[in-house]
mmCIF file of C-alpha atoms in Angstrom:
data_model
loop_
_atom_site.group_PDB
_atom_site.id
_atom_site.type_symbol
_atom_site.label_atom_id
_atom_site.label_comp_id
_atom_site.label_asym_id
_atom_site.label_seq_id
_atom_site.Cartn_x
_atom_site.Cartn_y
_atom_site.Cartn_z
ATOM 1 C CA MET A 1 -11.637 45.595 15.075
ATOM 2 C CA LYS A 2 -8.546 45.104 12.894
ATOM 3 C CA LYS A 3 -8.980 45.267 9.130
ATOM 4 C CA LYS A 4 -8.252 41.995 7.340
ATOM 5 C CA ILE A 5 -5.817 41.834 4.455
ATOM 6 C CA LEU A 6 -5.243 38.757 2.295
ATOM 7 C CA ILE A 7 -1.809 38.134 0.767
ATOM 8 C CA VAL A 8 -1.751 35.742 -2.206
ATOM 9 C CA ASP A 9 1.732 34.655 -3.277
ATOM 10 C CA ASP A 10 3.300 31.289 -4.101
ATOM 11 C CA ASP A 11 6.552 32.270 -2.340
ATOM 12 C CA PRO A 12 6.329 31.932 1.463
ATOM 13 C CA ARG A 13 9.225 34.396 1.876
ATOM 14 C CA ASN A 14 7.223 37.151 0.207
ATOM 15 C CA ILE A 15 4.225 36.360 2.384
ATOM 16 C CA PHE A 16 6.405 36.437 5.498
ATOM 17 C CA ALA A 17 7.894 39.846 4.661
ATOM 18 C CA LEU A 18 4.545 41.451 3.871
ATOM 19 C CA LYS A 19 2.821 39.810 6.817
ATOM 20 C CA LEU A 20 5.490 41.007 9.241
ATOM 21 C CA THR A 21 5.193 44.582 8.001
ATOM 22 C CA LEU A 22 1.396 44.658 7.960
ATOM 23 C CA LYS A 23 0.966 43.005 11.363
ATOM 24 C CA SER A 24 3.308 45.599 12.879
ATOM 25 C CA LYS A 25 0.882 48.245 11.542
ATOM 26 C CA GLY A 26 -2.063 46.564 13.283
ATOM 27 C CA TYR A 27 -3.664 44.640 10.413
ATOM 28 C CA ASP A 28 -5.162 41.160 10.684
ATOM 29 C CA VAL A 29 -3.312 39.329 7.900
ATOM 30 C CA ARG A 30 -4.381 36.165 6.142
ATOM 31 C CA SER A 31 -2.333 34.416 3.472
ATOM 32 C CA SER A 32 -2.679 31.962 0.644
ATOM 33 C CA LEU A 33 -0.091 30.180 -1.489
ATOM 34 C CA SER A 34 -2.340 29.832 -4.551
ATOM 35 C CA GLY A 35 -5.196 31.471 -6.386
ATOM 36 C CA ASP A 36 -7.523 28.510 -5.853
ATOM 37 C CA GLU A 37 -6.853 28.573 -2.127
ATOM 38 C CA ALA A 38 -7.499 32.334 -2.006
ATOM 39 C CA ILE A 39 -10.833 32.010 -3.811
ATOM 40 C CA THR A 40 -11.905 29.258 -1.424
ATOM 41 C CA MET A 41 -10.761 31.263 1.595
ATOM 42 C CA LEU A 42 -12.798 34.279 0.505
ATOM 43 C CA LYS A 43 -15.981 32.180 0.608
ATOM 44 C CA ASP A 44 -15.415 31.695 4.351
ATOM 45 C CA GLU A 45 -13.956 35.149 5.066
ATOM 46 C CA PRO A 46 -15.889 37.714 3.035
ATOM 47 C CA ASP A 47 -14.767 40.498 5.390
ATOM 48 C CA ILE A 48 -11.321 40.778 3.762
ATOM 49 C CA LYS A 49 -10.783 44.489 3.031
ATOM 50 C CA VAL A 50 -7.827 44.319 0.584
ATOM 51 C CA ILE A 51 -6.032 41.634 -1.417
ATOM 52 C CA LEU A 52 -2.294 41.895 -2.155
ATOM 53 C CA MET A 53 -1.667 39.491 -5.014
ATOM 54 C CA ASP A 54 1.332 38.215 -6.913
ATOM 55 C CA MET A 55 0.844 37.999 -10.675
ATOM 56 C CA MET A 56 3.147 35.084 -11.416
ATOM 57 C CA MET A 57 1.892 31.931 -9.721
ATOM 58 C CA PRO A 58 1.701 28.351 -10.997
ATOM 59 C CA ASP A 59 -1.651 26.823 -11.976
ATOM 60 C CA MET A 60 -3.630 30.094 -11.860
ATOM 61 C CA ASP A 61 -1.865 33.425 -12.301
ATOM 62 C CA GLY A 62 -2.878 36.630 -10.562
ATOM 63 C CA TYR A 63 -4.676 37.905 -13.663
ATOM 64 C CA GLU A 64 -7.010 34.908 -13.659
ATOM 65 C CA VAL A 65 -7.613 35.154 -9.908
ATOM 66 C CA CYS A 66 -8.430 38.860 -10.231
ATOM 67 C CA LEU A 67 -10.815 38.168 -13.117
ATOM 68 C CA ARG A 68 -12.650 35.501 -11.111
ATOM 69 C CA LEU A 69 -12.882 37.747 -8.051
ATOM 70 C CA LYS A 70 -14.243 40.661 -10.069
ATOM 71 C CA ASN A 71 -16.832 38.387 -11.738
ATOM 72 C CA ASN A 72 -18.117 37.114 -8.381
ATOM 73 C CA PRO A 73 -20.735 39.361 -6.715
ATOM 74 C CA LEU A 74 -19.412 38.358 -3.263
ATOM 75 C CA THR A 75 -15.850 39.493 -3.980
ATOM 76 C CA THR A 76 -16.178 42.060 -6.760
ATOM 77 C CA LYS A 77 -15.798 45.055 -4.447
ATOM 78 C CA ILE A 78 -12.666 43.847 -2.627
ATOM 79 C CA PRO A 79 -9.741 45.981 -3.853
ATOM 80 C CA VAL A 80 -6.932 43.986 -5.478
ATOM 81 C CA ILE A 81 -3.395 45.354 -5.466
ATOM 82 C CA PHE A 82 -0.884 43.476 -7.589
ATOM 83 C CA VAL A 83 2.512 43.021 -5.931
ATOM 84 C CA THR A 84 4.801 41.627 -8.598
ATOM 85 C CA ALA A 85 8.226 41.489 -10.178
ATOM 86 C CA LYS A 86 6.633 42.220 -13.564
ATOM 87 C CA ASN A 87 7.450 45.807 -14.388
ATOM 88 C CA GLN A 88 6.316 46.242 -17.981
ATOM 89 C CA GLU A 89 3.687 48.873 -18.699
ATOM 90 C CA LEU A 90 1.538 46.312 -20.544
ATOM 91 C CA ASP A 91 1.424 44.126 -17.414
ATOM 92 C CA GLU A 92 0.225 47.087 -15.394
ATOM 93 C CA ILE A 93 -2.380 48.065 -17.994
ATOM 94 C CA ARG A 94 -3.714 44.509 -18.108
ATOM 95 C CA GLY A 95 -3.957 44.390 -14.311
ATOM 96 C CA PHE A 96 -5.942 47.632 -14.197
ATOM 97 C CA ALA A 97 -8.181 46.440 -17.042
ATOM 98 C CA LEU A 98 -9.068 43.372 -14.967
ATOM 99 C CA GLY A 99 -10.069 45.520 -11.995
ATOM 100 C CA ALA A 100 -6.943 45.955 -9.883
ATOM 101 C CA VAL A 101 -6.748 49.249 -7.997
ATOM 102 C CA ASP A 102 -2.961 49.490 -7.755
ATOM 103 C CA TYR A 103 0.261 47.869 -8.914
ATOM 104 C CA ILE A 104 3.406 47.617 -6.790
ATOM 105 C CA THR A 105 6.667 46.206 -8.158
ATOM 106 C CA LYS A 106 8.950 43.950 -6.140
ATOM 107 C CA PRO A 107 11.127 44.276 -4.255
ATOM 108 C CA ILE A 108 9.018 46.376 -1.968
#
């Protein structure tokens, strides 16, 4: 059984690039263009093993999505890795404080 990864990014080009790479490595990749959509998706697909999330999204940023996921008993244990263009140390510290397990700067 392939491990499922969820990519959350408001830019379809970023999703495409990550999805292409991860699928070539044998992962089952899901994607979402918004935080709200990702949270809803996780209700139906609780077997997601990792979330790759952009920080800068309209409506709900990655910080808020991460906070909501970590406060939900159904999603609290899913590792969140921020994939973002933000490269300031304070951004990284805030992400870790909210429960992210890693922080990757774009471009990948």
